[in-house]
Coordinates of C-alpha atoms in Angstrom, one line a residue:
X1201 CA 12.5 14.2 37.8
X1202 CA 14.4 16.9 36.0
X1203 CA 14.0 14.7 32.7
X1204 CA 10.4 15.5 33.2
X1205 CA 10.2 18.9 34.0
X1206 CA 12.6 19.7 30.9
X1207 CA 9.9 17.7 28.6
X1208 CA 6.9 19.5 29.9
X1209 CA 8.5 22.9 29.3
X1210 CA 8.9 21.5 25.5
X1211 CA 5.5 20.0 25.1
X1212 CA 4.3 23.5 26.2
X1213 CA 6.3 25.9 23.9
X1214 CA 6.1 26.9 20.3
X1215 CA 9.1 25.8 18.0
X1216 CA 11.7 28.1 17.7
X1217 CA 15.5 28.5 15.8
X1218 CA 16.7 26.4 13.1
X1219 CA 19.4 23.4 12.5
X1220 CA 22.3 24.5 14.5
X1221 CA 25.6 22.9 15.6
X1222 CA 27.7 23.0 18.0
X1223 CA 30.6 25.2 18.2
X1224 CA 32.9 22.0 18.6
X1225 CA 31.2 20.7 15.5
X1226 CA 31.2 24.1 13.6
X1227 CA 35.5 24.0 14.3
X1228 CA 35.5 20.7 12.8
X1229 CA 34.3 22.0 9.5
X1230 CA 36.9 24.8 9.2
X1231 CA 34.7 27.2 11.1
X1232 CA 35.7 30.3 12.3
X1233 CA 34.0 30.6 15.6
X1234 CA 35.1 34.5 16.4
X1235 CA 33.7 35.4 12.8
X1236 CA 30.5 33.2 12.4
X1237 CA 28.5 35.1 10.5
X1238 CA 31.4 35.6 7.4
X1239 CA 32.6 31.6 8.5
X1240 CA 29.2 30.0 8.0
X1241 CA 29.1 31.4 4.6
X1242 CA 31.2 29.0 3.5
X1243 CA 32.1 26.7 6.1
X1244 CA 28.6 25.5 5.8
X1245 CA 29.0 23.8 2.5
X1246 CA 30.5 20.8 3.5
X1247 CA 27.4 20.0 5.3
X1248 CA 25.2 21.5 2.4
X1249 CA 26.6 18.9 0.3
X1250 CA 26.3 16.0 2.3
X1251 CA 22.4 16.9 2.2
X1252 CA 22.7 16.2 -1.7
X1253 CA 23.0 12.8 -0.7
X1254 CA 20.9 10.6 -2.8
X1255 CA 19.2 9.1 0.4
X1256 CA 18.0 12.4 1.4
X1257 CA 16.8 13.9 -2.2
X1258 CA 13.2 12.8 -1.4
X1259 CA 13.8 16.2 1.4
X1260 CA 12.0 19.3 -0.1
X1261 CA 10.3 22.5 1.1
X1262 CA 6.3 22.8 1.6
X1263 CA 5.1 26.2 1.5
X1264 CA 1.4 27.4 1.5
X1265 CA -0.5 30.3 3.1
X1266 CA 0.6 29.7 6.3
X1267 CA 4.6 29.2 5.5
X1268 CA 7.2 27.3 4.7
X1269 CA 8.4 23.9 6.3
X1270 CA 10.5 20.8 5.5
X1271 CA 8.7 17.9 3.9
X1272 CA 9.6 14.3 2.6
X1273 CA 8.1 13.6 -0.8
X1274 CA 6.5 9.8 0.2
X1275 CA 5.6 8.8 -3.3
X1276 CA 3.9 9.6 -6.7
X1277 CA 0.6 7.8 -7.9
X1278 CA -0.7 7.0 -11.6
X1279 CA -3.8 9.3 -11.1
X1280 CA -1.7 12.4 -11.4
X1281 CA -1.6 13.2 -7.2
X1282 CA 1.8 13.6 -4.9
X1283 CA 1.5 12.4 -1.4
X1284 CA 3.8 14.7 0.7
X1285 CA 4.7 14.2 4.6
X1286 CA 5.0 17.2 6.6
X1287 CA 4.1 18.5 10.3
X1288 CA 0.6 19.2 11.1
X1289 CA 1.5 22.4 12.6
X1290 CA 2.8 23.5 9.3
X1291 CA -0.3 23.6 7.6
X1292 CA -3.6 25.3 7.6
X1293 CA -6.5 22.8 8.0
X1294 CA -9.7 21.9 9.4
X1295 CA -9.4 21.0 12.8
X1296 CA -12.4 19.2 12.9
X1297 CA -11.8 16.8 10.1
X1298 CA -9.2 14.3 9.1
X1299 CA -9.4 15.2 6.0
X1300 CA -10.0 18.8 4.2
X1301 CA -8.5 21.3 1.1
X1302 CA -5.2 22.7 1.1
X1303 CA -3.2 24.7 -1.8
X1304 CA 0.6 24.0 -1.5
X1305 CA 3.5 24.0 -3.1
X1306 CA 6.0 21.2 -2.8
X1307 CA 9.8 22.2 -4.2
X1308 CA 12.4 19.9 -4.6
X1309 CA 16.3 19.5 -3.4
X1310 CA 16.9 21.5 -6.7
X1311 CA 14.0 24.4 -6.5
X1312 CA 12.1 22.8 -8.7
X1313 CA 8.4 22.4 -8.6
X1314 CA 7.4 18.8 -7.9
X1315 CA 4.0 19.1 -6.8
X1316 CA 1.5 22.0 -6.7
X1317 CA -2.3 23.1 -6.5
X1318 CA -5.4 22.1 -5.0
X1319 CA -5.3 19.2 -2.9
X1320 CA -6.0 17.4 0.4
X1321 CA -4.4 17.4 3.7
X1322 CA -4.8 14.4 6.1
X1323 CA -3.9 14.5 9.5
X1324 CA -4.6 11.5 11.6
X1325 CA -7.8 11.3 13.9
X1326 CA -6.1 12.3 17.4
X1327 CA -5.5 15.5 16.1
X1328 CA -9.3 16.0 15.7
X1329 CA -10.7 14.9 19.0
X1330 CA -12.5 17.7 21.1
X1331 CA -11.0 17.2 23.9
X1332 CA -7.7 15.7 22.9
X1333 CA -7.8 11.6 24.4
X1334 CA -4.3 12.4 26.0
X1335 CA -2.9 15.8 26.8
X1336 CA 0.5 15.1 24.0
X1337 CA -1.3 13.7 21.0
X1338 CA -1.3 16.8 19.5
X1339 CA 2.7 16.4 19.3
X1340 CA 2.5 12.8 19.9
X1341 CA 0.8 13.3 16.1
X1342 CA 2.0 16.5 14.9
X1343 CA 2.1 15.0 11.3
X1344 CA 0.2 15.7 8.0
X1345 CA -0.1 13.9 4.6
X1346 CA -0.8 16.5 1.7
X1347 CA -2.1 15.3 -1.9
X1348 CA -1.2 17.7 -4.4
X1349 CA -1.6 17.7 -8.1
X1350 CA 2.0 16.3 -9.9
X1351 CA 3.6 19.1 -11.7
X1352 CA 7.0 16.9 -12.3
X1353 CA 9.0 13.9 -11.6
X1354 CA 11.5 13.9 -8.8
X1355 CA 14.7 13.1 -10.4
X1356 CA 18.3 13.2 -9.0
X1357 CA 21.2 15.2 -10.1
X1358 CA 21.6 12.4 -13.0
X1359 CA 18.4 12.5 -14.0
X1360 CA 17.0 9.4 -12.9
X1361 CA 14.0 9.1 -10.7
X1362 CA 14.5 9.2 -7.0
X1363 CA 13.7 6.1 -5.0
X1364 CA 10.6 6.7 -2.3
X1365 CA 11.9 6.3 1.1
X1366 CA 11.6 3.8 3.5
X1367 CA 9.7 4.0 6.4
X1368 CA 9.7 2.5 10.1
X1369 CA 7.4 -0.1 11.2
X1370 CA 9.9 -1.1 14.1
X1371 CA 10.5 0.0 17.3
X1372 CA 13.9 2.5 18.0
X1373 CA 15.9 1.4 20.2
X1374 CA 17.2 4.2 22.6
X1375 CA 20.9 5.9 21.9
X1376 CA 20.3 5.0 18.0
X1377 CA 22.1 7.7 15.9
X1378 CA 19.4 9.5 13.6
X1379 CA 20.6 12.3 11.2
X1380 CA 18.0 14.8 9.7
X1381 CA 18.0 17.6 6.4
X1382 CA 15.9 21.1 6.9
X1383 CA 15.6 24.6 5.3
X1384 CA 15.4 26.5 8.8
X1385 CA 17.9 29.3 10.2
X1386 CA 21.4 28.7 10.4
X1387 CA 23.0 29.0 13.3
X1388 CA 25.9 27.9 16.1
X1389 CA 25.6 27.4 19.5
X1390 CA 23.3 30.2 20.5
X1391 CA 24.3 32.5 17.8
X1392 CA 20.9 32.2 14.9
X1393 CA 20.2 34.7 12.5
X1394 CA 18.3 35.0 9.8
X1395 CA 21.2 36.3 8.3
X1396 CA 22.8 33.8 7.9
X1397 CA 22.9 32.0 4.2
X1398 CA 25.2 30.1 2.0
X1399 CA 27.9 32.1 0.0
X1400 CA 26.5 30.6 -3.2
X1401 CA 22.7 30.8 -3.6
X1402 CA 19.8 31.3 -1.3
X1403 CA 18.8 28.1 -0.2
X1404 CA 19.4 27.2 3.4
X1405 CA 19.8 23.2 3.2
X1406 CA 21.7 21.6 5.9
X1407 CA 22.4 18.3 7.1
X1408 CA 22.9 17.1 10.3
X1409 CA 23.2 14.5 13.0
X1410 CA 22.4 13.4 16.9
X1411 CA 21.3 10.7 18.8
X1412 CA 17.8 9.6 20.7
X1413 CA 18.5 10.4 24.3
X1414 CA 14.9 9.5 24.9
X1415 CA 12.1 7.6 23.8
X1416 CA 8.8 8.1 24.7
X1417 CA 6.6 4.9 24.7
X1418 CA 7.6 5.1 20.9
X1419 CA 5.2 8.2 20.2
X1420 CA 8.4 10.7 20.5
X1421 CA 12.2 10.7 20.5
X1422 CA 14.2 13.4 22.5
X1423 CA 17.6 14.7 21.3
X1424 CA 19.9 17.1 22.7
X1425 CA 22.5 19.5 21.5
X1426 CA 25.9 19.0 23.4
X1427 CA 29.1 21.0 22.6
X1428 CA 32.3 18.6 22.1
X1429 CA 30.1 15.4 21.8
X1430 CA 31.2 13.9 18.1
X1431 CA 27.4 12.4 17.7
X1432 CA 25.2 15.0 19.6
X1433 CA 26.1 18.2 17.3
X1434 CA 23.5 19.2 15.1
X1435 CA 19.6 20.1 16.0
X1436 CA 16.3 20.9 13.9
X1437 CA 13.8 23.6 15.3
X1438 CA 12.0 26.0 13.3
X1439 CA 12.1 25.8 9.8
X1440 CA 13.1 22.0 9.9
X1441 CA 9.6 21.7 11.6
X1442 CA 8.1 18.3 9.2
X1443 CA 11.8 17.7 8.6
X1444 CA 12.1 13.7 8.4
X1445 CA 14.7 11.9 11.1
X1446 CA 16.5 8.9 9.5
X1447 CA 18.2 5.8 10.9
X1448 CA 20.5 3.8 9.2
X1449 CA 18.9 0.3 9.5
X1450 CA 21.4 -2.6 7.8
X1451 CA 22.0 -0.7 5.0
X1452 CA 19.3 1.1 4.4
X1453 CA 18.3 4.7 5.3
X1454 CA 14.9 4.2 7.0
X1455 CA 12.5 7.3 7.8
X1456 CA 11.6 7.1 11.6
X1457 CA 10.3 10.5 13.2
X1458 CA 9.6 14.2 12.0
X1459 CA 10.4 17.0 14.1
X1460 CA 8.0 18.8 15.9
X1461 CA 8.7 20.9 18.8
X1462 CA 12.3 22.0 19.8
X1463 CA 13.6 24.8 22.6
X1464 CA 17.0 25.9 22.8
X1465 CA 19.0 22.8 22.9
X1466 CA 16.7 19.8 22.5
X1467 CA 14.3 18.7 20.3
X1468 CA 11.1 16.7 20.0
X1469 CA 10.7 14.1 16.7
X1470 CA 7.0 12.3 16.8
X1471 CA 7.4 8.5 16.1
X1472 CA 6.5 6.8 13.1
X1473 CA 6.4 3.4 14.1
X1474 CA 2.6 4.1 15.7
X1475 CA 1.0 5.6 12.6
X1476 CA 1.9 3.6 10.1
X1477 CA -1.9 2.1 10.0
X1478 CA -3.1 5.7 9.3
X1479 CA -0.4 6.3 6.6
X1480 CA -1.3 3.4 4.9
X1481 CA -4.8 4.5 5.1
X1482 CA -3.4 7.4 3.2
X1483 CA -1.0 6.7 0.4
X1484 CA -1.3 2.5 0.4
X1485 CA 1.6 2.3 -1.7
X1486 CA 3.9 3.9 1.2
X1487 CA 7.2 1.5 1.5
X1488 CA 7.7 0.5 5.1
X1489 CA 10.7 -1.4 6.2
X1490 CA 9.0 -4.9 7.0
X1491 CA 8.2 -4.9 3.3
X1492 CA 11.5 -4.3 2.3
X1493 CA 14.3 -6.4 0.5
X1494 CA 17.7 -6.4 1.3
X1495 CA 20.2 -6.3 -1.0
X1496 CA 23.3 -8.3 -1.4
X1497 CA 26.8 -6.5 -0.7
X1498 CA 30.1 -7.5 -1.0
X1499 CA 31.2 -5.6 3.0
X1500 CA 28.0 -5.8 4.4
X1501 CA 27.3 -8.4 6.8
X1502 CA 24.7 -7.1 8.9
X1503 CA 22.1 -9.8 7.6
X1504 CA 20.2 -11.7 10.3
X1505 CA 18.8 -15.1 9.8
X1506 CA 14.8 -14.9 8.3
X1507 CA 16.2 -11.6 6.4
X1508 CA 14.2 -11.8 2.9
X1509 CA 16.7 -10.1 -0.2
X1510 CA 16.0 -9.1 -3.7
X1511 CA 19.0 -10.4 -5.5
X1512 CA 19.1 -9.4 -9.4
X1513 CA 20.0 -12.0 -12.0
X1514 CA 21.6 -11.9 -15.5
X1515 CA 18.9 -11.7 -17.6
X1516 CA 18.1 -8.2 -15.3
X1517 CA 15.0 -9.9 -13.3
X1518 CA 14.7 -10.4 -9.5
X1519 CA 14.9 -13.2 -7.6
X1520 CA 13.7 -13.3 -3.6
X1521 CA 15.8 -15.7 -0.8
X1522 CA 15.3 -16.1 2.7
X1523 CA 18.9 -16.2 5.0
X1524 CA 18.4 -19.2 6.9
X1525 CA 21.4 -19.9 7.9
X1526 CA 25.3 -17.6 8.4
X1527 CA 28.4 -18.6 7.4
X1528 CA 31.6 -17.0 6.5
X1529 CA 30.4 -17.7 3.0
X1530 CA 26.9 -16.9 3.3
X1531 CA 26.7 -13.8 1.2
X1532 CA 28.5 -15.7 -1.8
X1533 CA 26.8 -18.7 -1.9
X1534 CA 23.1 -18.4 -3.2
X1535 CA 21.5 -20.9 -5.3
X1536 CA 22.4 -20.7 -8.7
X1537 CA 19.0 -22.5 -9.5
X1538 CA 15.3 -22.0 -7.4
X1539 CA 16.8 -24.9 -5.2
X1540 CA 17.6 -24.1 -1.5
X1541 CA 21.4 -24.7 0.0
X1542 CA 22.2 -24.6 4.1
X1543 CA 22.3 -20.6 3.7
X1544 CA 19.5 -19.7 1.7
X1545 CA 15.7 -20.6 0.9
X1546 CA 14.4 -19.7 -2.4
X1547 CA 11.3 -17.5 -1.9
X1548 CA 10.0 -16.7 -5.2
X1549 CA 8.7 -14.9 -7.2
X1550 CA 6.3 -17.5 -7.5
X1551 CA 2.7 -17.1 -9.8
X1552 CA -0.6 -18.2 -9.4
X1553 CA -0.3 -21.5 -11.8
X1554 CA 2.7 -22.6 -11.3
X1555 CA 3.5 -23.5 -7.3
X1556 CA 2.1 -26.8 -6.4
X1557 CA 3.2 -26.7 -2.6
X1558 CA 2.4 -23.8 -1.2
X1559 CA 4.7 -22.5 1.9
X1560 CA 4.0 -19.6 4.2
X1561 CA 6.6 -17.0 3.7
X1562 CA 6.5 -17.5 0.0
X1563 CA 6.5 -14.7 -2.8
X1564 CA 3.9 -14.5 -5.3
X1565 CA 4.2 -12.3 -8.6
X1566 CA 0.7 -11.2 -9.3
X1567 CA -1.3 -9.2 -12.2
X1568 CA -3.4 -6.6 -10.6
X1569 CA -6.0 -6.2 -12.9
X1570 CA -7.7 -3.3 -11.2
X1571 CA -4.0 -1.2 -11.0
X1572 CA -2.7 -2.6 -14.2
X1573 CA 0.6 -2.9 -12.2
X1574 CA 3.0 -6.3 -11.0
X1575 CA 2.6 -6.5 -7.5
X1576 CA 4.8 -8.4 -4.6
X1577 CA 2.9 -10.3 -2.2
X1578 CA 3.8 -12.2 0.7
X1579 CA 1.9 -16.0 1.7
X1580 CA 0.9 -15.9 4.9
X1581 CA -1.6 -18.5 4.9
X1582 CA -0.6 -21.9 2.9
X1583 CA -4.0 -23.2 3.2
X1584 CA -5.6 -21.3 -0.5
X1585 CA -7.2 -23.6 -2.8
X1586 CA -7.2 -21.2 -5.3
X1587 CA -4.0 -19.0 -5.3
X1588 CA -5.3 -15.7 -6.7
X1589 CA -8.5 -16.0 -4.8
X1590 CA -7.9 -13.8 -2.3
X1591 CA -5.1 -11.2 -3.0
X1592 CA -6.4 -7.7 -2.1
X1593 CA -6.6 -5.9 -5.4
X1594 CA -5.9 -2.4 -3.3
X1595 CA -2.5 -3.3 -2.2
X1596 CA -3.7 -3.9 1.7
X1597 CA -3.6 -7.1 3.5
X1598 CA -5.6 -10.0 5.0
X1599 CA -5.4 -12.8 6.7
X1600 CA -3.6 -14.8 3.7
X1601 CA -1.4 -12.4 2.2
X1602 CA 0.7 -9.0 3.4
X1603 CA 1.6 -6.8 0.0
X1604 CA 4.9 -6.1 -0.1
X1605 CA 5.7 -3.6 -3.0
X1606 CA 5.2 -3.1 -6.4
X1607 CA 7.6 -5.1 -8.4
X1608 CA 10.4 -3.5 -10.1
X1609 CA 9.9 -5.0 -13.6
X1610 CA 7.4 -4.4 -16.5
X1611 CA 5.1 -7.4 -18.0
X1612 CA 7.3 -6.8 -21.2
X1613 CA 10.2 -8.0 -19.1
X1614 CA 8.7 -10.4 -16.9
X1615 CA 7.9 -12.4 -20.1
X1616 CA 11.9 -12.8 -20.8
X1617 CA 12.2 -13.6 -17.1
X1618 CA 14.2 -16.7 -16.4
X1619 CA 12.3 -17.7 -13.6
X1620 CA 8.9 -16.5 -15.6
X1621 CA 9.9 -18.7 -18.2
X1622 CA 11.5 -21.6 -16.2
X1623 CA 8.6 -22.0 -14.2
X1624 CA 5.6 -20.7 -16.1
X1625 CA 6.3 -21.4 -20.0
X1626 CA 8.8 -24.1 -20.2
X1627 CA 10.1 -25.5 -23.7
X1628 CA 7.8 -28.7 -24.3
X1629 CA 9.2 -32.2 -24.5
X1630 CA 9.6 -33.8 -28.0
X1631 CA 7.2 -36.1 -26.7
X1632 CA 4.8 -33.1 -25.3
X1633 CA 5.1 -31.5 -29.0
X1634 CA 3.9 -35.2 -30.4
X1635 CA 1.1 -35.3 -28.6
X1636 CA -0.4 -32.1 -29.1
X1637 CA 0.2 -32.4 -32.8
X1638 CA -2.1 -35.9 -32.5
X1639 CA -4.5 -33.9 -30.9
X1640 CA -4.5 -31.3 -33.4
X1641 CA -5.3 -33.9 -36.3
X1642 CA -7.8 -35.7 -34.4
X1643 CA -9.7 -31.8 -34.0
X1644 CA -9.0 -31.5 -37.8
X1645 CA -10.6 -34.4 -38.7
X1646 CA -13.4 -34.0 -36.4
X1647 CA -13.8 -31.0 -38.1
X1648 CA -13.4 -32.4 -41.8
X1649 CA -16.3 -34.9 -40.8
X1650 CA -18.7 -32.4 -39.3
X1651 CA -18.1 -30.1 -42.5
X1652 CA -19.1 -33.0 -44.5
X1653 CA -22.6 -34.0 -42.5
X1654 CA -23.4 -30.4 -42.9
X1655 CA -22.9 -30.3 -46.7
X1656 CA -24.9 -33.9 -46.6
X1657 CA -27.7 -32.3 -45.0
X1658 CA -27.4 -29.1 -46.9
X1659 CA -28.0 -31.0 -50.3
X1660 CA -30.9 -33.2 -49.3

């Protein structure tokens, strides 16, 4: 009962402070907690840095008419647009319409300009209901896709471009640690002030971490702020609103909520996992974590059986197995060749002329003549007479294939592939080389003669 009355006091209050620790936490990081506002200075840096992370460099600002919040930068289009994720409550838009215009400005980890201009803001259709279908969607769904005109590439500290996040498709699991990067107020404890910024530079972006005390039905995770508890020390609230939660999900950092609603010491994310139809609906090319390869590492053994991972050859190409099976030497012992051993299933990629027995589960390379792009898809449905047939051309899915990503390689490499050219283009036979060259003579000859009946004709 007291669970309940705390979350209907939050569902009913504005958002308020910033990312805070806890004293306990603040001590830990060389901070002075008799002198926090000359401590905090620089005793915050250590946790400044670790927001330079690479996993957390798609983490920017979003500012427009209305303010400034946090914002994820979800990916980057070939028509020029930027698709960035924020909370609703953020923004300035049409309450009667999913979609409508917006001017904003999305800066990077680095100040600079990433995306900016006229755009469109697309919020999804609970937000819009007069009255609402259930008295919590409006935090349930507290969340915002903006498409803004591209200004610049996002690119990391060594100038390479940063990889889109991942996103959930999967339910949490309750007590699972999530950690979180926002440009609110600084505080500790109950001590917040606006005063409060770095020693070096203006910009006020912290890292932090807690855990998911509560989940509710998967729309919203709960988390609280608790002195002297090594996982519960660090909250988002005002400032932070839009600001992305992350779980770290065998390996991989993986997007799962965005903060919404806070009060004093606990905080309301809204779940991803339930909106993932109406982001795709959005920005189709969003990466979500069912979609996703693993990669092979040397410590990592967090694989499960029916695990799919990218594993990159010699020759600088990708090459897609299944884990079917775990042993001790599982994670050194994939095919050197597309034939399957007791730990791994070859998957692919596979291409449209080339795959005589088609399996579900199978990956198929395809050329997307409407995007102009390689594109990963996954067989669902074995039973295709003709293999291309009936691959969406908009990167969706139906009942024979789920699209899985864009593939990492160029058609100029893909033609050096090993597997391209193993399966697609092989070397032919002396024998194949024979025939083709008795072919070629008979066609010349053919040729010859009809040349000749024409001059015949021609004369008489």
């Amino acid at each position: 009962m007291k669970f309940l009355i705390v979350l209907s006091m939050l569902l009913t209050i504005s958002t308020s402070h910033s990312i805070i620790l806890s004293e306990s936490k603040f001590q830990e990081i060389g901070g002075n907690i008799h002198n926090i506002p000359e401590s905090i200075k620089v005793d915050n840096e250590i946790l400044r840095e670790m927001s330079l992370h690479p996993e957390y460099l798609t983490v920017g600002s979003i500012s427009s008419k209305k303010g400034r919040c946090t914002a994820t930068l979800l990916g980057q289009d070939n028509n020029g647009f930027s698709y960035i994720f924020t909370a609703a409550h953020c923004m300035k838009y049409n309450k009667n319409k999913q979609q409508s215009d917006i001017n904003a400005t999305f800066t990077s980890w680095n100040k600079r300009t990433i995306a900016k201009g006229k755009g469109k803001i697309f919020v999804p259709k609970p937000l819009i209901r007069k009255p609402l279908s259930h008295k919590n969607d409006h935090i349930y769904y507290d969340m915002a896709i903006l498409k803004l005109p591209t200004v610049d590439i996002l690119l990391d500290q060594f100038s390479f471009p940063v990889p889109s996040p991942i996103l959930n498709d999967n339910f949490l699991k309750k007590n699972a640690k999530v950690s979180f990067v926002g440009y609110g107020l600084w505080g500790v404890g109950n001590d917040i002030s606006n005063d409060y910024k770095p020693a070096y530079g203006q910009q006020r972006r912290l890292y932090g971490e807690n855990i998911v005390t509560h989940i509710i039905s998967q729309h919203a995770f709960l988390i609280w702020l608790v002195n002297n508890n090594s996982n519960k020390w660090a909250l988002p609230t005002a400032g932070d609103s839009g600001s992305a939660w992350w779980y770290k999900h065998k390996g991989l950092n993986v997007m799962v909520a965005i903060t919404t609603k806070g009060k004093d010491n606990l905080a309301l994310g809204s779940s991803l996992s339930k909106k993932i139809d109406w982001i795709k609906s959005v920005y189709s090319d969003v990466k979500l974590l069912s979609r996703t390869f693993l990669t092979i590492k040397k410590d990592n053994n967090a694989g499960e059986v029916g695990d799919y991972y990218q594993v990159k050859k010699q020759d600088g190409c990708y090459n897609y197995y299944e884990l079917s099976k775990i042993t001790n030497d599982s994670y050194r012992n994939l095919p050197d060749s597309h034939n399957d051993n007791s730990n791994w299933q070859f998957r692919g990629p596979f291409f449209e002329h080339n795959k005589q027995d088609l399996v579900m589960g199978d990956i198929f390379l395809y050329d997307n003549s409407e995007s102009g792009e390689l594109e990963l898809f996954k067989l669902i449905s074995p039973n295709i007479n003709n293999i291309t047939k009936t691959i969406p051309k908009d990167r969706s899915d139906n009942n024979s294939w789920i699209y899985m990503k864009k593939a990492d390689i160029e058609y100029s490499q893909l033609i050096n592939c090993s597997t391209y050219k193993d399966t697609v283009y092989k070397e032919p036979t002396l024998e194949e080389t024979l025939a083709a060259l008795s072919e070629l003579q008979e066609l010349f000859s053919n040729i010859v003669f009809l040349e000749q009946l024409a001059n015949m004709y021609d004369n008489n």
